[in-house]
Amino acid sequence: MDMLLSHTLKRFSLSHLLFIMAIDVADGMIKKGMAVKAVDLAYTFGFEEKYSPRTALTSFLQKSEETWKKAKQDARDFPSALVCFCWLANIYYIE
């Protein structure tokens, strides 16, 4: 009977340790901007009440939109930079 209790306590301790580690990993993911994966991990391990999927996904979508706008603006700026480069290259080539 004591062996069974000992085995059960060890399994419980390992499960609890894994649970705590999963929470720490999810916290790290949130800090690194991996909110979607952190919410997925939370639902996998059963601590979804700690992370609001709505908040995490809204934040993710806002950052995605900002990144898209910056990339779009950079793409618009690129042709003018290219024209300027070609103009300068042409000046130096002619001389």
Backbone atoms as SQL, in Angstrom:
CREATE TABLE atoms (id INTEGER PRIMARY KEY, chain TEXT, resi INTEGER, resn TEXT, atom TEXT, x REAL, y REAL, z REAL);
INSERT INTO atoms VALUES
  (1, 'A', 1, 'MET', 'N', 0.820, -1.195, 0.000),
  (2, 'A', 1, 'MET', 'CA', 0.000, 0.000, 0.000),
  (3, 'A', 1, 'MET', 'C', 0.867, 1.264, 0.000),
  (4, 'A', 2, 'ASP', 'N', 1.968, 1.236, 0.769),
  (5, 'A', 2, 'ASP', 'CA', 2.848, 2.397, 0.837),
  (6, 'A', 2, 'ASP', 'C', 3.505, 2.688, -0.508),
  (7, 'A', 3, 'MET', 'N', 3.823, 1.626, -1.249),
  (8, 'A', 3, 'MET', 'CA', 4.436, 1.817, -2.573),
  (9, 'A', 3, 'MET', 'C', 3.454, 2.483, -3.530),
  (10, 'A', 4, 'LEU', 'N', 2.210, 2.092, -3.450),
  (11, 'A', 4, 'LEU', 'CA', 1.189, 2.685, -4.299),
  (12, 'A', 4, 'LEU', 'C', 1.017, 4.161, -3.977),
  (13, 'A', 5, 'LEU', 'N', 0.986, 4.486, -2.695),
  (14, 'A', 5, 'LEU', 'CA', 0.860, 5.876, -2.274),
  (15, 'A', 5, 'LEU', 'C', 2.080, 6.678, -2.704),
  (16, 'A', 6, 'SER', 'N', 3.249, 6.111, -2.553),
  (17, 'A', 6, 'SER', 'CA', 4.492, 6.772, -2.954),
  (18, 'A', 6, 'SER', 'C', 4.504, 7.033, -4.466),
  (19, 'A', 7, 'HIS', 'N', 4.123, 6.030, -5.231),
  (20, 'A', 7, 'HIS', 'CA', 4.064, 6.165, -6.687),
  (21, 'A', 7, 'HIS', 'C', 3.052, 7.246, -7.091),
  (22, 'A', 8, 'THR', 'N', 1.908, 7.259, -6.446),
  (23, 'A', 8, 'THR', 'CA', 0.867, 8.253, -6.742),
  (24, 'A', 8, 'THR', 'C', 1.357, 9.653, -6.416),
  (25, 'A', 9, 'LEU', 'N', 2.019, 9.821, -5.295),
  (26, 'A', 9, 'LEU', 'CA', 2.551, 11.141, -4.913),
  (27, 'A', 9, 'LEU', 'C', 3.615, 11.614, -5.891),
  (28, 'A', 10, 'LYS', 'N', 4.476, 10.707, -6.353),
  (29, 'A', 10, 'LYS', 'CA', 5.497, 11.079, -7.325),
  (30, 'A', 10, 'LYS', 'C', 4.858, 11.532, -8.635),
  (31, 'A', 11, 'ARG', 'N', 3.853, 10.792, -9.076),
  (32, 'A', 11, 'ARG', 'CA', 3.161, 11.167, -10.322),
  (33, 'A', 11, 'ARG', 'C', 2.476, 12.513, -10.165),
  (34, 'A', 12, 'PHE', 'N', 1.858, 12.719, -8.992),
  (35, 'A', 12, 'PHE', 'CA', 1.193, 13.996, -8.742),
  (36, 'A', 12, 'PHE', 'C', 2.211, 15.126, -8.735),
  (37, 'A', 13, 'SER', 'N', 3.339, 14.916, -8.096),
  (38, 'A', 13, 'SER', 'CA', 4.386, 15.944, -8.029),
  (39, 'A', 13, 'SER', 'C', 4.904, 16.287, -9.420),
  (40, 'A', 14, 'LEU', 'N', 5.130, 15.263, -10.242),
  (41, 'A', 14, 'LEU', 'CA', 5.606, 15.509, -11.598),
  (42, 'A', 14, 'LEU', 'C', 4.549, 16.243, -12.426),
  (43, 'A', 15, 'SER', 'N', 3.299, 15.865, -12.271),
  (44, 'A', 15, 'SER', 'CA', 2.218, 16.537, -13.001),
  (45, 'A', 15, 'SER', 'C', 2.130, 17.992, -12.597),
  (46, 'A', 16, 'HIS', 'N', 2.229, 18.230, -11.299),
  (47, 'A', 16, 'HIS', 'CA', 2.162, 19.612, -10.798),
  (48, 'A', 16, 'HIS', 'C', 3.362, 20.417, -11.302),
  (49, 'A', 17, 'LEU', 'N', 4.525, 19.807, -11.291),
  (50, 'A', 17, 'LEU', 'CA', 5.732, 20.478, -11.784),
  (51, 'A', 17, 'LEU', 'C', 5.589, 20.819, -13.266),
  (52, 'A', 18, 'LEU', 'N', 5.081, 19.884, -14.044),
  (53, 'A', 18, 'LEU', 'CA', 4.864, 20.117, -15.471),
  (54, 'A', 18, 'LEU', 'C', 3.857, 21.250, -15.689),
  (55, 'A', 19, 'PHE', 'N', 2.816, 21.267, -14.872),
  (56, 'A', 19, 'PHE', 'CA', 1.804, 22.320, -14.950),
  (57, 'A', 19, 'PHE', 'C', 2.434, 23.693, -14.681),
  (58, 'A', 20, 'ILE', 'N', 3.232, 23.782, -13.632),
  (59, 'A', 20, 'ILE', 'CA', 3.907, 25.043, -13.285),
  (60, 'A', 20, 'ILE', 'C', 4.870, 25.460, -14.393),
  (61, 'A', 21, 'MET', 'N', 5.592, 24.501, -14.942),
  (62, 'A', 21, 'MET', 'CA', 6.525, 24.806, -16.028),
  (63, 'A', 21, 'MET', 'C', 5.782, 25.286, -17.269),
  (64, 'A', 22, 'ALA', 'N', 4.642, 24.698, -17.563),
  (65, 'A', 22, 'ALA', 'CA', 3.847, 25.121, -18.719),
  (66, 'A', 22, 'ALA', 'C', 3.379, 26.561, -18.548),
  (67, 'A', 23, 'ILE', 'N', 3.000, 26.928, -17.336),
  (68, 'A', 23, 'ILE', 'CA', 2.597, 28.316, -17.067),
  (69, 'A', 23, 'ILE', 'C', 3.775, 29.258, -17.287),
  (70, 'A', 24, 'ASP', 'N', 4.962, 28.872, -16.804),
  (71, 'A', 24, 'ASP', 'CA', 6.162, 29.701, -17.003),
  (72, 'A', 24, 'ASP', 'C', 6.495, 29.851, -18.491),
  (73, 'A', 25, 'VAL', 'N', 6.379, 28.764, -19.230),
  (74, 'A', 25, 'VAL', 'CA', 6.642, 28.810, -20.674),
  (75, 'A', 25, 'VAL', 'C', 5.641, 29.744, -21.350),
  (76, 'A', 26, 'ALA', 'N', 4.375, 29.642, -20.984),
  (77, 'A', 26, 'ALA', 'CA', 3.342, 30.517, -21.568),
  (78, 'A', 26, 'ALA', 'C', 3.622, 31.976, -21.242),
  (79, 'A', 27, 'ASP', 'N', 4.057, 32.258, -20.022),
  (80, 'A', 27, 'ASP', 'CA', 4.414, 33.642, -19.654),
  (81, 'A', 27, 'ASP', 'C', 5.539, 34.157, -20.547),
  (82, 'A', 28, 'GLY', 'N', 6.541, 33.316, -20.781),
  (83, 'A', 28, 'GLY', 'CA', 7.643, 33.696, -21.669),
  (84, 'A', 28, 'GLY', 'C', 7.167, 33.938, -23.087),
  (85, 'A', 29, 'MET', 'N', 6.240, 33.113, -23.538),
  (86, 'A', 29, 'MET', 'CA', 5.696, 33.283, -24.890),
  (87, 'A', 29, 'MET', 'C', 4.968, 34.619, -25.016),
  (88, 'A', 30, 'ILE', 'N', 4.202, 34.965, -24.002),
  (89, 'A', 30, 'ILE', 'CA', 3.476, 36.245, -24.015),
  (90, 'A', 30, 'ILE', 'C', 4.478, 37.389, -24.113),
  (91, 'A', 31, 'LYS', 'N', 5.542, 37.322, -23.318),
  (92, 'A', 31, 'LYS', 'CA', 6.550, 38.392, -23.325),
  (93, 'A', 31, 'LYS', 'C', 7.256, 38.507, -24.666),
  (94, 'A', 32, 'LYS', 'N', 7.375, 37.400, -25.390),
  (95, 'A', 32, 'LYS', 'CA', 8.053, 37.407, -26.689),
  (96, 'A', 32, 'LYS', 'C', 7.092, 37.638, -27.851),
  (97, 'A', 33, 'GLY', 'N', 5.850, 37.952, -27.541),
  (98, 'A', 33, 'GLY', 'CA', 4.885, 38.252, -28.597),
  (99, 'A', 33, 'GLY', 'C', 4.257, 37.025, -29.243),
  (100, 'A', 34, 'MET', 'N', 4.324, 35.906, -28.566),
  (101, 'A', 34, 'MET', 'CA', 3.762, 34.668, -29.108),
  (102, 'A', 34, 'MET', 'C', 2.436, 34.346, -28.413),
  (103, 'A', 35, 'ALA', 'N', 1.539, 35.329, -28.410),
  (104, 'A', 35, 'ALA', 'CA', 0.300, 35.220, -27.656),
  (105, 'A', 35, 'ALA', 'C', -0.579, 34.067, -28.126),
  (106, 'A', 36, 'VAL', 'N', -0.664, 33.857, -29.415),
  (107, 'A', 36, 'VAL', 'CA', -1.529, 32.796, -29.943),
  (108, 'A', 36, 'VAL', 'C', -1.047, 31.429, -29.458),
  (109, 'A', 37, 'LYS', 'N', 0.253, 31.207, -29.501),
  (110, 'A', 37, 'LYS', 'CA', 0.799, 29.923, -29.034),
  (111, 'A', 37, 'LYS', 'C', 0.638, 29.779, -27.522),
  (112, 'A', 38, 'ALA', 'N', 0.751, 30.878, -26.789),
  (113, 'A', 38, 'ALA', 'CA', 0.576, 30.826, -25.335),
  (114, 'A', 38, 'ALA', 'C', -0.858, 30.446, -24.974),
  (115, 'A', 39, 'VAL', 'N', -1.822, 30.997, -25.681),
  (116, 'A', 39, 'VAL', 'CA', -3.226, 30.649, -25.429),
  (117, 'A', 39, 'VAL', 'C', -3.468, 29.176, -25.771),
  (118, 'A', 40, 'ASP', 'N', -2.876, 28.709, -26.857),
  (119, 'A', 40, 'ASP', 'CA', -3.000, 27.305, -27.229),
  (120, 'A', 40, 'ASP', 'C', -2.420, 26.414, -26.130),
  (121, 'A', 41, 'LEU', 'N', -1.259, 26.772, -25.614),
  (122, 'A', 41, 'LEU', 'CA', -0.639, 26.017, -24.531),
  (123, 'A', 41, 'LEU', 'C', -1.517, 26.030, -23.283),
  (124, 'A', 42, 'ALA', 'N', -2.102, 27.185, -22.983),
  (125, 'A', 42, 'ALA', 'CA', -2.978, 27.303, -21.811),
  (126, 'A', 42, 'ALA', 'C', -4.181, 26.370, -21.934),
  (127, 'A', 43, 'TYR', 'N', -4.768, 26.306, -23.105),
  (128, 'A', 43, 'TYR', 'CA', -5.912, 25.409, -23.306),
  (129, 'A', 43, 'TYR', 'C', -5.482, 23.945, -23.284),
  (130, 'A', 44, 'THR', 'N', -4.300, 23.659, -23.750),
  (131, 'A', 44, 'THR', 'CA', -3.800, 22.281, -23.739),
  (132, 'A', 44, 'THR', 'C', -3.596, 21.777, -22.316),
  (133, 'A', 45, 'PHE', 'N', -3.036, 22.642, -21.455),
  (134, 'A', 45, 'PHE', 'CA', -2.725, 22.220, -20.093),
  (135, 'A', 45, 'PHE', 'C', -3.800, 22.591, -19.079),
  (136, 'A', 46, 'GLY', 'N', -4.840, 23.291, -19.517),
  (137, 'A', 46, 'GLY', 'CA', -5.976, 23.547, -18.630),
  (138, 'A', 46, 'GLY', 'C', -5.854, 24.745, -17.715),
  (139, 'A', 47, 'PHE', 'N', -5.059, 25.733, -18.094),
  (140, 'A', 47, 'PHE', 'CA', -5.018, 26.961, -17.298),
  (141, 'A', 47, 'PHE', 'C', -5.468, 28.155, -18.135),
  (142, 'A', 48, 'GLU', 'N', -6.500, 27.903, -18.944),
  (143, 'A', 48, 'GLU', 'CA', -6.998, 28.935, -19.858),
  (144, 'A', 48, 'GLU', 'C', -7.576, 30.141, -19.136),
  (145, 'A', 49, 'GLU', 'N', -7.971, 29.984, -17.864),
  (146, 'A', 49, 'GLU', 'CA', -8.498, 31.137, -17.131),
  (147, 'A', 49, 'GLU', 'C', -7.410, 32.168, -16.862),
  (148, 'A', 50, 'LYS', 'N', -6.154, 31.762, -16.933),
  (149, 'A', 50, 'LYS', 'CA', -5.032, 32.681, -16.693),
  (150, 'A', 50, 'LYS', 'C', -4.829, 33.636, -17.878),
  (151, 'A', 51, 'TYR', 'N', -5.145, 33.186, -19.079),
  (152, 'A', 51, 'TYR', 'CA', -4.954, 34.006, -20.277),
  (153, 'A', 51, 'TYR', 'C', -6.278, 34.165, -20.999),
  (154, 'A', 52, 'SER', 'N', -6.636, 35.383, -21.256),
  (155, 'A', 52, 'SER', 'CA', -7.869, 35.651, -21.995),
  (156, 'A', 52, 'SER', 'C', -7.579, 35.526, -23.489),
  (157, 'A', 53, 'PRO', 'N', -8.224, 34.589, -24.163),
  (158, 'A', 53, 'PRO', 'CA', -7.979, 34.452, -25.600),
  (159, 'A', 53, 'PRO', 'C', -8.347, 35.727, -26.354),
  (160, 'A', 54, 'ARG', 'N', -9.394, 36.392, -25.914),
  (161, 'A', 54, 'ARG', 'CA', -9.817, 37.623, -26.585),
  (162, 'A', 54, 'ARG', 'C', -8.724, 38.694, -26.494),
  (163, 'A', 55, 'THR', 'N', -8.179, 38.888, -25.303),
  (164, 'A', 55, 'THR', 'CA', -7.134, 39.901, -25.115),
  (165, 'A', 55, 'THR', 'C', -5.880, 39.535, -25.907),
  (166, 'A', 56, 'ALA', 'N', -5.458, 38.281, -25.807),
  (167, 'A', 56, 'ALA', 'CA', -4.240, 37.842, -26.489),
  (168, 'A', 56, 'ALA', 'C', -4.382, 37.956, -27.996),
  (169, 'A', 57, 'LEU', 'N', -5.509, 37.524, -28.525),
  (170, 'A', 57, 'LEU', 'CA', -5.692, 37.549, -29.977),
  (171, 'A', 57, 'LEU', 'C', -5.893, 38.972, -30.491),
  (172, 'A', 58, 'THR', 'N', -6.564, 39.818, -29.705),
  (173, 'A', 58, 'THR', 'CA', -6.732, 41.220, -30.102),
  (174, 'A', 58, 'THR', 'C', -5.374, 41.904, -30.174),
  (175, 'A', 59, 'SER', 'N', -4.550, 41.667, -29.172),
  (176, 'A', 59, 'SER', 'CA', -3.199, 42.231, -29.157),
  (177, 'A', 59, 'SER', 'C', -2.396, 41.735, -30.352),
  (178, 'A', 60, 'PHE', 'N', -2.492, 40.449, -30.633),
  (179, 'A', 60, 'PHE', 'CA', -1.783, 39.857, -31.768),
  (180, 'A', 60, 'PHE', 'C', -2.222, 40.507, -33.083),
  (181, 'A', 61, 'LEU', 'N', -3.529, 40.684, -33.254),
  (182, 'A', 61, 'LEU', 'CA', -4.044, 41.274, -34.491),
  (183, 'A', 61, 'LEU', 'C', -3.630, 42.739, -34.635),
  (184, 'A', 62, 'GLN', 'N', -3.604, 43.471, -33.529),
  (185, 'A', 62, 'GLN', 'CA', -3.168, 44.872, -33.579),
  (186, 'A', 62, 'GLN', 'C', -1.701, 44.959, -33.998),
  (187, 'A', 63, 'LYS', 'N', -0.866, 44.108, -33.421),
  (188, 'A', 63, 'LYS', 'CA', 0.556, 44.114, -33.782),
  (189, 'A', 63, 'LYS', 'C', 0.737, 43.699, -35.240),
  (190, 'A', 64, 'SER', 'N', -0.054, 42.738, -35.687),
  (191, 'A', 64, 'SER', 'CA', 0.023, 42.310, -37.085),
  (192, 'A', 64, 'SER', 'C', -0.355, 43.449, -38.019),
  (193, 'A', 65, 'GLU', 'N', -1.387, 44.197, -37.649),
  (194, 'A', 65, 'GLU', 'CA', -1.821, 45.318, -38.479),
  (195, 'A', 65, 'GLU', 'C', -0.736, 46.396, -38.537),
  (196, 'A', 66, 'GLU', 'N', -0.118, 46.680, -37.381),
  (197, 'A', 66, 'GLU', 'CA', 0.958, 47.675, -37.355),
  (198, 'A', 66, 'GLU', 'C', 2.137, 47.219, -38.224),
  (199, 'A', 67, 'THR', 'N', 2.481, 45.959, -38.136),
  (200, 'A', 67, 'THR', 'CA', 3.580, 45.414, -38.942),
  (201, 'A', 67, 'THR', 'C', 3.251, 45.504, -40.424),
  (202, 'A', 68, 'TRP', 'N', 2.004, 45.187, -40.772),
  (203, 'A', 68, 'TRP', 'CA', 1.567, 45.247, -42.171),
  (204, 'A', 68, 'TRP', 'C', 1.650, 46.683, -42.686),
  (205, 'A', 69, 'LYS', 'N', 1.171, 47.643, -41.889),
  (206, 'A', 69, 'LYS', 'CA', 1.204, 49.046, -42.318),
  (207, 'A', 69, 'LYS', 'C', 2.635, 49.520, -42.525),
  (208, 'A', 70, 'LYS', 'N', 3.545, 49.114, -41.621),
  (209, 'A', 70, 'LYS', 'CA', 4.942, 49.518, -41.757),
  (210, 'A', 70, 'LYS', 'C', 5.552, 48.901, -43.019),
  (211, 'A', 71, 'ALA', 'N', 5.288, 47.630, -43.260),
  (212, 'A', 71, 'ALA', 'CA', 5.818, 46.963, -44.449),
  (213, 'A', 71, 'ALA', 'C', 5.268, 47.605, -45.720),
  (214, 'A', 72, 'LYS', 'N', 4.003, 47.961, -45.682),
  (215, 'A', 72, 'LYS', 'CA', 3.369, 48.605, -46.838),
  (216, 'A', 72, 'LYS', 'C', 4.009, 49.971, -47.107),
  (217, 'A', 73, 'GLN', 'N', 4.262, 50.730, -46.032),
  (218, 'A', 73, 'GLN', 'CA', 4.894, 52.041, -46.186),
  (219, 'A', 73, 'GLN', 'C', 6.328, 51.891, -46.682),
  (220, 'A', 74, 'ASP', 'N', 7.032, 50.908, -46.150),
  (221, 'A', 74, 'ASP', 'CA', 8.409, 50.665, -46.600),
  (222, 'A', 74, 'ASP', 'C', 8.437, 50.313, -48.089),
  (223, 'A', 75, 'ALA', 'N', 7.450, 49.547, -48.524),
  (224, 'A', 75, 'ALA', 'CA', 7.376, 49.178, -49.945),
  (225, 'A', 75, 'ALA', 'C', 7.102, 50.405, -50.806),
  (226, 'A', 76, 'ARG', 'N', 6.308, 51.321, -50.282),
  (227, 'A', 76, 'ARG', 'CA', 6.031, 52.560, -51.033),
  (228, 'A', 76, 'ARG', 'C', 7.268, 53.442, -51.106),
  (229, 'A', 77, 'ASP', 'N', 8.051, 53.455, -50.031),
  (230, 'A', 77, 'ASP', 'CA', 9.245, 54.294, -49.979),
  (231, 'A', 77, 'ASP', 'C', 10.374, 53.720, -50.823),
  (232, 'A', 78, 'PHE', 'N', 10.378, 52.435, -51.056),
  (233, 'A', 78, 'PHE', 'CA', 11.477, 51.790, -51.764),
  (234, 'A', 78, 'PHE', 'C', 11.687, 52.327, -53.177),
  (235, 'A', 79, 'PRO', 'N', 10.640, 52.489, -53.995),
  (236, 'A', 79, 'PRO', 'CA', 10.891, 52.995, -55.358),
  (237, 'A', 79, 'PRO', 'C', 11.574, 54.358, -55.371),
  (238, 'A', 80, 'SER', 'N', 11.204, 55.260, -54.460),
  (239, 'A', 80, 'SER', 'CA', 11.845, 56.573, -54.451),
  (240, 'A', 80, 'SER', 'C', 13.310, 56.452, -54.042),
  (241, 'A', 81, 'ALA', 'N', 13.601, 55.552, -53.124),
  (242, 'A', 81, 'ALA', 'CA', 14.990, 55.330, -52.727),
  (243, 'A', 81, 'ALA', 'C', 15.777, 54.725, -53.881),
  (244, 'A', 82, 'LEU', 'N', 15.141, 53.848, -54.640),
  (245, 'A', 82, 'LEU', 'CA', 15.789, 53.228, -55.787),
  (246, 'A', 82, 'LEU', 'C', 16.085, 54.265, -56.874),
  (247, 'A', 83, 'VAL', 'N', 15.146, 55.163, -57.129),
  (248, 'A', 83, 'VAL', 'CA', 15.345, 56.228, -58.123),
  (249, 'A', 83, 'VAL', 'C', 16.500, 57.124, -57.699),
  (250, 'A', 84, 'CYS', 'N', 16.534, 57.456, -56.420),
  (251, 'A', 84, 'CYS', 'CA', 17.613, 58.295, -55.902),
  (252, 'A', 84, 'CYS', 'C', 18.959, 57.590, -56.072),
  (253, 'A', 85, 'PHE', 'N', 19.009, 56.311, -55.757),
  (254, 'A', 85, 'PHE', 'CA', 20.235, 55.535, -55.900),
  (255, 'A', 85, 'PHE', 'C', 20.681, 55.501, -57.367),
  (256, 'A', 86, 'CYS', 'N', 19.735, 55.256, -58.268),
  (257, 'A', 86, 'CYS', 'CA', 20.067, 55.202, -59.698),
  (258, 'A', 86, 'CYS', 'C', 20.578, 56.557, -60.188),
  (259, 'A', 87, 'TRP', 'N', 19.967, 57.626, -59.720),
  (260, 'A', 87, 'TRP', 'CA', 20.381, 58.969, -60.105),
  (261, 'A', 87, 'TRP', 'C', 21.811, 59.219, -59.641),
  (262, 'A', 88, 'LEU', 'N', 22.103, 58.862, -58.371),
  (263, 'A', 88, 'LEU', 'CA', 23.461, 59.044, -57.854),
  (264, 'A', 88, 'LEU', 'C', 24.456, 58.154, -58.604),
  (265, 'A', 89, 'ALA', 'N', 24.057, 56.936, -58.881),
  (266, 'A', 89, 'ALA', 'CA', 24.943, 56.022, -59.610),
  (267, 'A', 89, 'ALA', 'C', 25.219, 56.567, -61.005),
  (268, 'A', 90, 'ASN', 'N', 24.216, 57.147, -61.644),
  (269, 'A', 90, 'ASN', 'CA', 24.361, 57.707, -62.973),
  (270, 'A', 90, 'ASN', 'C', 25.330, 58.896, -62.951),
  (271, 'A', 91, 'ILE', 'N', 25.233, 59.741, -61.940),
  (272, 'A', 91, 'ILE', 'CA', 26.144, 60.886, -61.823),
  (273, 'A', 91, 'ILE', 'C', 27.591, 60.405, -61.723),
  (274, 'A', 92, 'TYR', 'N', 27.824, 59.440, -60.863),
  (275, 'A', 92, 'TYR', 'CA', 29.185, 58.950, -60.683),
  (276, 'A', 92, 'TYR', 'C', 29.683, 58.172, -61.892),
  (277, 'A', 93, 'TYR', 'N', 28.801, 57.558, -62.606),
  (278, 'A', 93, 'TYR', 'CA', 29.171, 56.785, -63.785),
  (279, 'A', 93, 'TYR', 'C', 29.585, 57.717, -64.928),
  (280, 'A', 94, 'ILE', 'N', 28.866, 58.823, -65.085),
  (281, 'A', 94, 'ILE', 'CA', 29.146, 59.768, -66.150),
  (282, 'A', 94, 'ILE', 'C', 30.491, 60.455, -65.933),
  (283, 'A', 95, 'GLU', 'N', 30.799, 60.785, -64.729),
  (284, 'A', 95, 'GLU', 'CA', 32.050, 61.499, -64.452),
  (285, 'A', 95, 'GLU', 'C', 33.174, 60.603, -64.640);
